[in-house]
mmCIF file with all atom_site columns, C-alpha atoms in Angstrom:
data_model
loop_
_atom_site.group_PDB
_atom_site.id
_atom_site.type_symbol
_atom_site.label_atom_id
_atom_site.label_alt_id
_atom_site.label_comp_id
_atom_site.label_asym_id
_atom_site.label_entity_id
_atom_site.label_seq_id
_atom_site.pdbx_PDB_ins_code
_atom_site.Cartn_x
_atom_site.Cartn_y
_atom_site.Cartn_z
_atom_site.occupancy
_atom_site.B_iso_or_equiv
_atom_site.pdbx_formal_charge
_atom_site.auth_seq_id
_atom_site.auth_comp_id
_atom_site.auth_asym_id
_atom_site.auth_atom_id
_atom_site.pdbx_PDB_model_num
ATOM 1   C CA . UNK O 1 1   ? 119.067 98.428  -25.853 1.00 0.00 ? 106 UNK O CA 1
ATOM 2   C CA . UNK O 1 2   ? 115.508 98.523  -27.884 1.00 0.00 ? 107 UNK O CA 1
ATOM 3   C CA . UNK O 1 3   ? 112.526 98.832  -25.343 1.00 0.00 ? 108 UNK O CA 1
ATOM 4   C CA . UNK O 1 4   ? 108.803 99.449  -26.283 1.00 0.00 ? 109 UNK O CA 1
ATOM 5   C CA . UNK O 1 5   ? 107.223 102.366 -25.484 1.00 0.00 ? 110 UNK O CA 1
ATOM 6   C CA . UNK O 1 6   ? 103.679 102.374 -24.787 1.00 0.00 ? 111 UNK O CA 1
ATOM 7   C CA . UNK O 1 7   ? 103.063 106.300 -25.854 1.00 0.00 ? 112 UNK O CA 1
ATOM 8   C CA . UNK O 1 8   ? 104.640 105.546 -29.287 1.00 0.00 ? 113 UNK O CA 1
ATOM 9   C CA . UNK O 1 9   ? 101.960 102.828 -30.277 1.00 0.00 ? 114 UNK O CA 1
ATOM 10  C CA . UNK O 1 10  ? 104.318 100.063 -30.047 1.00 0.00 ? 115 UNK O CA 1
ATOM 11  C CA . UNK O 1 11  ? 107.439 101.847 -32.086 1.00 0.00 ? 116 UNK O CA 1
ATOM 12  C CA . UNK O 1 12  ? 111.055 100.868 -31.205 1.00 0.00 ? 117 UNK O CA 1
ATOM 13  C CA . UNK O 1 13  ? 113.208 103.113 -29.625 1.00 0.00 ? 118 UNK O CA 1
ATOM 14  C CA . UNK O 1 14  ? 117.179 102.862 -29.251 1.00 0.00 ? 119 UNK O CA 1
ATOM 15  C CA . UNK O 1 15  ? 118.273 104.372 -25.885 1.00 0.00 ? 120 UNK O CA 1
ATOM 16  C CA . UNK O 1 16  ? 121.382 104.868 -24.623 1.00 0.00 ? 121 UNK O CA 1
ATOM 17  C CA . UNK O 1 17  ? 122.728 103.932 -20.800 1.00 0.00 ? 122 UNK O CA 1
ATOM 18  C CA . UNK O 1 18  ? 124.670 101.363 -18.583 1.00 0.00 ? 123 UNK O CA 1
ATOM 19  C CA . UNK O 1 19  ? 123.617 97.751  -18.102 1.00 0.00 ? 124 UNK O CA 1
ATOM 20  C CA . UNK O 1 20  ? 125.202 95.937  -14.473 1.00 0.00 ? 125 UNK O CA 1
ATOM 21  C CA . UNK O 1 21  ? 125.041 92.412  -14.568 1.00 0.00 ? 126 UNK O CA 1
ATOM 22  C CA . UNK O 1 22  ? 125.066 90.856  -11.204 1.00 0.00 ? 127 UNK O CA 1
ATOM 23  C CA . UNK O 1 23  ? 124.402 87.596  -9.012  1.00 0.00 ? 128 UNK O CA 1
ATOM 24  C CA . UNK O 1 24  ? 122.217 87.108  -5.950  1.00 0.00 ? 129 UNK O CA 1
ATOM 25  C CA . UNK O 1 25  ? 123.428 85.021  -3.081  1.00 0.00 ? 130 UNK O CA 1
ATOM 26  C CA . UNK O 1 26  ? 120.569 83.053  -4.298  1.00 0.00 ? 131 UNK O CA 1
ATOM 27  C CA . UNK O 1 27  ? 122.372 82.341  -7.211  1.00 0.00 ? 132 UNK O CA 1
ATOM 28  C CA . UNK O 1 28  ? 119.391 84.518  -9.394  1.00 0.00 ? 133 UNK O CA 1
ATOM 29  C CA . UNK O 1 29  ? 121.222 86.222  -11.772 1.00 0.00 ? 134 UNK O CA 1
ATOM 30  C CA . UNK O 1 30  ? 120.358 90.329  -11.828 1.00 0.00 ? 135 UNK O CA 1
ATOM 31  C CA . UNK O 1 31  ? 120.071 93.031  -14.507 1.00 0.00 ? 136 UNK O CA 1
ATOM 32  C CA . UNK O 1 32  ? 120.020 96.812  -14.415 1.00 0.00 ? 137 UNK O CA 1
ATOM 33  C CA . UNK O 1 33  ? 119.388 99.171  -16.585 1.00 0.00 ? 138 UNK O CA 1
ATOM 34  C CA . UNK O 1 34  ? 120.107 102.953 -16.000 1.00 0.00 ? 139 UNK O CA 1
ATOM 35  C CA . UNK O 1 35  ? 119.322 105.357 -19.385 1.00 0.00 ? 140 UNK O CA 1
ATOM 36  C CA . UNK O 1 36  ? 121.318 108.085 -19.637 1.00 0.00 ? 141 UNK O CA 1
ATOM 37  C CA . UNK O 1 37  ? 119.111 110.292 -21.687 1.00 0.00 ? 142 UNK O CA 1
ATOM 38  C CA . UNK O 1 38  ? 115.396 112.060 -20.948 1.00 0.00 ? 143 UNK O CA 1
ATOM 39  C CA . UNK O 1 39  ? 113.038 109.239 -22.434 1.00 0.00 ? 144 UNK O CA 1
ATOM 40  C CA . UNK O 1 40  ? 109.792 109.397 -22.190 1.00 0.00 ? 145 UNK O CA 1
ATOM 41  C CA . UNK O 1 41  ? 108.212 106.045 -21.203 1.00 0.00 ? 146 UNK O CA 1
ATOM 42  C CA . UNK O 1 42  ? 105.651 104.741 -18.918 1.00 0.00 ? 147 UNK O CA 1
ATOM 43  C CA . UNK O 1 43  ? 106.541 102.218 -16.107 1.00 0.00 ? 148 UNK O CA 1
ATOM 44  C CA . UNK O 1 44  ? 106.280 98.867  -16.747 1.00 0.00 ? 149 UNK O CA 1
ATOM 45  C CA . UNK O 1 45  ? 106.223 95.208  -15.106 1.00 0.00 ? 150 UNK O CA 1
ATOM 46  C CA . UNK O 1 46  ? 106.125 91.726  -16.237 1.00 0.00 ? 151 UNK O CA 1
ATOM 47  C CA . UNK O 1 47  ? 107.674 88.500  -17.009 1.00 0.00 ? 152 UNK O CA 1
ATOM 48  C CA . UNK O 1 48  ? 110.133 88.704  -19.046 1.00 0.00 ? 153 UNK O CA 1
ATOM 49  C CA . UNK O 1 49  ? 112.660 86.175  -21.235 1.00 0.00 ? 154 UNK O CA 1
ATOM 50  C CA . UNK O 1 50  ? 115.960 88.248  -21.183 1.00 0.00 ? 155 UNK O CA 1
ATOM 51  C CA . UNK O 1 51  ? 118.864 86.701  -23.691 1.00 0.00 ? 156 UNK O CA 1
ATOM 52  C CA . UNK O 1 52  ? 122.489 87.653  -23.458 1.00 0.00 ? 157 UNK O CA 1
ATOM 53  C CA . UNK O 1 53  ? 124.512 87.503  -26.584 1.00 0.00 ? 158 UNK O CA 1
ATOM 54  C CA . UNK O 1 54  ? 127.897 87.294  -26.988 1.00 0.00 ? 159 UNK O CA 1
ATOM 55  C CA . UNK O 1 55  ? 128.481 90.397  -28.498 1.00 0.00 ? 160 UNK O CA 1
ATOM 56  C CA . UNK O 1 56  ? 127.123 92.503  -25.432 1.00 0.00 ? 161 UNK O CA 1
ATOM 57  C CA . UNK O 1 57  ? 123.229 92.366  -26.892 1.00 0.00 ? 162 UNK O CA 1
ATOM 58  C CA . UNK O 1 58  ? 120.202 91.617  -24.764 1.00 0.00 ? 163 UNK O CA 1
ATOM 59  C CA . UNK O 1 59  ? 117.244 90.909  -25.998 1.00 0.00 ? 164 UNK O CA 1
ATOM 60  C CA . UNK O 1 60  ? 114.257 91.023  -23.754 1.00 0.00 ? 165 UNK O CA 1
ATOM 61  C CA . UNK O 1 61  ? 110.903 89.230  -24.398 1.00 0.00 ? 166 UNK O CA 1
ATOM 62  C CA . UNK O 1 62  ? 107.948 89.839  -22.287 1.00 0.00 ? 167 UNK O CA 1
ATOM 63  C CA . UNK O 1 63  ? 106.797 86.387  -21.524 1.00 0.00 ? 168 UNK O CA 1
ATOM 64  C CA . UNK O 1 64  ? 102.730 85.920  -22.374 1.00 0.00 ? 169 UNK O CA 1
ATOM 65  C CA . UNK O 1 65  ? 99.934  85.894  -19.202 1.00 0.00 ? 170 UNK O CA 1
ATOM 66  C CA . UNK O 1 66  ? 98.380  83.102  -18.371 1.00 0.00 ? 171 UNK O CA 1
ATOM 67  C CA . UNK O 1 67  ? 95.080  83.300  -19.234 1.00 0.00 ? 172 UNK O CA 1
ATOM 68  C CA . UNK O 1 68  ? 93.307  81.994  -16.351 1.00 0.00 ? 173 UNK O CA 1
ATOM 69  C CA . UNK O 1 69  ? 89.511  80.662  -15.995 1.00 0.00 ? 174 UNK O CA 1
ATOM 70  C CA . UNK O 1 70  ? 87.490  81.905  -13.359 1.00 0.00 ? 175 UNK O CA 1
ATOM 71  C CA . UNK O 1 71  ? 85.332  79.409  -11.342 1.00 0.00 ? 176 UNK O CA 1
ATOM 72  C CA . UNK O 1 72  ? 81.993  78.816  -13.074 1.00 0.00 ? 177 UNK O CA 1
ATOM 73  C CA . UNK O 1 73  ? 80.496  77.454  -9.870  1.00 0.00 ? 178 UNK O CA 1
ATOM 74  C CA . UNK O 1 74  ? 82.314  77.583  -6.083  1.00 0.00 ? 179 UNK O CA 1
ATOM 75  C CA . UNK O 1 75  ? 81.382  76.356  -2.736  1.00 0.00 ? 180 UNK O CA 1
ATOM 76  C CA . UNK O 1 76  ? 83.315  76.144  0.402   1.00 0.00 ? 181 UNK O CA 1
ATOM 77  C CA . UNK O 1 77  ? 86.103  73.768  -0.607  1.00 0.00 ? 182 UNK O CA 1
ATOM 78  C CA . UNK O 1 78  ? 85.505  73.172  -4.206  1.00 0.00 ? 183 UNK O CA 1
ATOM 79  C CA . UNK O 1 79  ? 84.953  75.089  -7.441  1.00 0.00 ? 184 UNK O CA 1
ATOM 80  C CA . UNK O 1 80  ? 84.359  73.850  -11.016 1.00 0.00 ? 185 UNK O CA 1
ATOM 81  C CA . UNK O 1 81  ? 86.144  75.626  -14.329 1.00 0.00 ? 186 UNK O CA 1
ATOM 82  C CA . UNK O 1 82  ? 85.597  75.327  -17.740 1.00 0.00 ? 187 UNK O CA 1
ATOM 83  C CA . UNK O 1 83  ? 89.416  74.671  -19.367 1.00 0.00 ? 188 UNK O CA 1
ATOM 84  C CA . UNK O 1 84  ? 90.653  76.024  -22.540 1.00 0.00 ? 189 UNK O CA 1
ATOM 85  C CA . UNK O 1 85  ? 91.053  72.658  -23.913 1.00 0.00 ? 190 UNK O CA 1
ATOM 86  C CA . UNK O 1 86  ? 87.137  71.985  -23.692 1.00 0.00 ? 191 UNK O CA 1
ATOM 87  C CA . UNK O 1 87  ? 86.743  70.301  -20.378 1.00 0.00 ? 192 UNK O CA 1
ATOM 88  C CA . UNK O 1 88  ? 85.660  70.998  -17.136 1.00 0.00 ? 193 UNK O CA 1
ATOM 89  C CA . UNK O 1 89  ? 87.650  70.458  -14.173 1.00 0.00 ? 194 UNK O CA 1
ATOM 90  C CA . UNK O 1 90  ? 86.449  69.983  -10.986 1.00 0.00 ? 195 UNK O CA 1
ATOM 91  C CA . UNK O 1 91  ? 88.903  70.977  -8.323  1.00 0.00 ? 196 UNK O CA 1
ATOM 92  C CA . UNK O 1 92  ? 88.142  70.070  -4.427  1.00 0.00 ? 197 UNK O CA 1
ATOM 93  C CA . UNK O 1 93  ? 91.378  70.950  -1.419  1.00 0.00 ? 198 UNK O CA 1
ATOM 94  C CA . UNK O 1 94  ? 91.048  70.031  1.786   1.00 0.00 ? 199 UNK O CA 1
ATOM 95  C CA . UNK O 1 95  ? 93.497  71.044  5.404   1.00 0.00 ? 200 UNK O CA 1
ATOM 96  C CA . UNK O 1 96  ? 95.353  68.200  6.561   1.00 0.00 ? 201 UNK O CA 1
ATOM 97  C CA . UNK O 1 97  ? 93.318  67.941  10.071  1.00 0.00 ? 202 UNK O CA 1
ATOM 98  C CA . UNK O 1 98  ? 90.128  67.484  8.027   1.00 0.00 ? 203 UNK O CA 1
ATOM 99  C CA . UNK O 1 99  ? 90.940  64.702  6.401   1.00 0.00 ? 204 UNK O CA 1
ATOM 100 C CA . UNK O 1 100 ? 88.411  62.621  8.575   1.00 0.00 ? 205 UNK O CA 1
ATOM 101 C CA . UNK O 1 101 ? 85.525  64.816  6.750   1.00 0.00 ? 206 UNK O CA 1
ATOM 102 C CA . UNK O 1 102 ? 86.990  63.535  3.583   1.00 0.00 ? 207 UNK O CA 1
ATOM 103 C CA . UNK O 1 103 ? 83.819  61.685  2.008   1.00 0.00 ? 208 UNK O CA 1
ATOM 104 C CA . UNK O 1 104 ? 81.203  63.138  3.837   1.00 0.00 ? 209 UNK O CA 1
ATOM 105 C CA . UNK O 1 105 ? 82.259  67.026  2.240   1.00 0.00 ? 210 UNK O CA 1
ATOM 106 C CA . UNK O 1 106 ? 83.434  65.894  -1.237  1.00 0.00 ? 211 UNK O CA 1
ATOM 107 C CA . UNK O 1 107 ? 80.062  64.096  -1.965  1.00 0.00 ? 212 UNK O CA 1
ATOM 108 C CA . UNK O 1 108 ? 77.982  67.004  -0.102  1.00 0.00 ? 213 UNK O CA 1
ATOM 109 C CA . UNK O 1 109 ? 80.219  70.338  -2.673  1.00 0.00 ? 214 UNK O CA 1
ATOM 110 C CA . UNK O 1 110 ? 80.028  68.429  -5.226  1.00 0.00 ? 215 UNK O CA 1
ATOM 111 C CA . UNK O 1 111 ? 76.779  67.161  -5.198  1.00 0.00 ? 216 UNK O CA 1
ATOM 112 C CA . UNK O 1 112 ? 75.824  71.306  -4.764  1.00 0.00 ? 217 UNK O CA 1
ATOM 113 C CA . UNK O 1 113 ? 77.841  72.637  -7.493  1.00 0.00 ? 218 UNK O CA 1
ATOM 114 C CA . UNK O 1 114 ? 76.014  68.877  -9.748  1.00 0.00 ? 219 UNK O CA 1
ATOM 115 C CA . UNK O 1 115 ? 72.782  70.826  -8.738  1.00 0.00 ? 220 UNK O CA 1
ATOM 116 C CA . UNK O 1 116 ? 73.882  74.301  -9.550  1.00 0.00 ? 221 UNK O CA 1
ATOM 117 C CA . UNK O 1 117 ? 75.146  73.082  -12.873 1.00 0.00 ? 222 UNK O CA 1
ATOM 118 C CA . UNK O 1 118 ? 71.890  71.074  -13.494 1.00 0.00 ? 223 UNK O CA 1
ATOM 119 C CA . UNK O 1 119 ? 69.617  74.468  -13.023 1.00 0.00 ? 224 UNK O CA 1
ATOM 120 C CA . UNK O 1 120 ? 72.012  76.305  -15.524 1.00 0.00 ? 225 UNK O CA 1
ATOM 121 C CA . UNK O 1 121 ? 71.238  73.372  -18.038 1.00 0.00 ? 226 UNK O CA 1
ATOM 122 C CA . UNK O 1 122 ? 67.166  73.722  -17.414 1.00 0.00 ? 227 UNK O CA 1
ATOM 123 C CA . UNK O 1 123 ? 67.143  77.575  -17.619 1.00 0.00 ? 228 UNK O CA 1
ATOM 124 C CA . UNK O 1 124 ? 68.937  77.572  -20.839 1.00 0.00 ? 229 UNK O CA 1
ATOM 125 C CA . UNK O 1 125 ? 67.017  74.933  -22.029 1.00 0.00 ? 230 UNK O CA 1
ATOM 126 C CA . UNK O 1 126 ? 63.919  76.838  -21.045 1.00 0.00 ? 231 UNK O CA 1
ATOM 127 C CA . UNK O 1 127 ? 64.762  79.662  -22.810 1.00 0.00 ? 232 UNK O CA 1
ATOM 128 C CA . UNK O 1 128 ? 66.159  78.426  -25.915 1.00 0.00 ? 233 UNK O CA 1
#
């Protein structure tokens, strides 16, 4: 099996050991990996893509992060993002036994992060 060591700059190294496959009563399907030599790696965790050949190979892919967008502006039940794709989204949740507040809360966040966003435009344009 061919893992990446972080110590060796991203190098391949083979190592040797025993691989269980298994099944949760979930139905999730389980591997383990036990080495059976001295390697020297750092712990790891992620997301990974793990493929199963026919010949007894597995291949294992860590899957990429999600890059995620903090909140440009947030109030109580509302925030506003800037997306990779260009756009701003405006995201406002709300419990179940507040659903009476409805209009009255959307119009008052939003209309605070409008103003919020407003004063950013005016102070750049100020200084530029």
């Amino acid at each position: 099996m061919k893992t990446r060591n972080s110590n060796l700059l991203g190098e391949q190294v083979m190592v040797e050991g025993l691989m269980a496959f298994g099944k949760l009563e979930t139905g999730e399907r389980t591997l383990d990996f036990e080495c059976c030599e001295d390697v020297a790696a750092e712990p790891f965790q992620g997301i990974f893509k793990v493929q199963g050949m026919r010949d007894g190979n597995v291949y294992m892919s860590e899957k990429p992060r999600r890059h995620k967008n903090k909140p440009i502006f947030r109030d109580d039940n509302c925030s506003l993002s800037h997306g990779q794709n260009h756009k701003y989204y405006f995201v406002f949740t709300m419990d179940d036994d507040c659903l009476r507040e409805l209009p009255q809360k959307l119009v008052q966040q939003a209309g605070n992060i409008s103003r919020k966003v407003l004063k950013m435009i005016f102070e750049k344009e100020a200084l530029g």
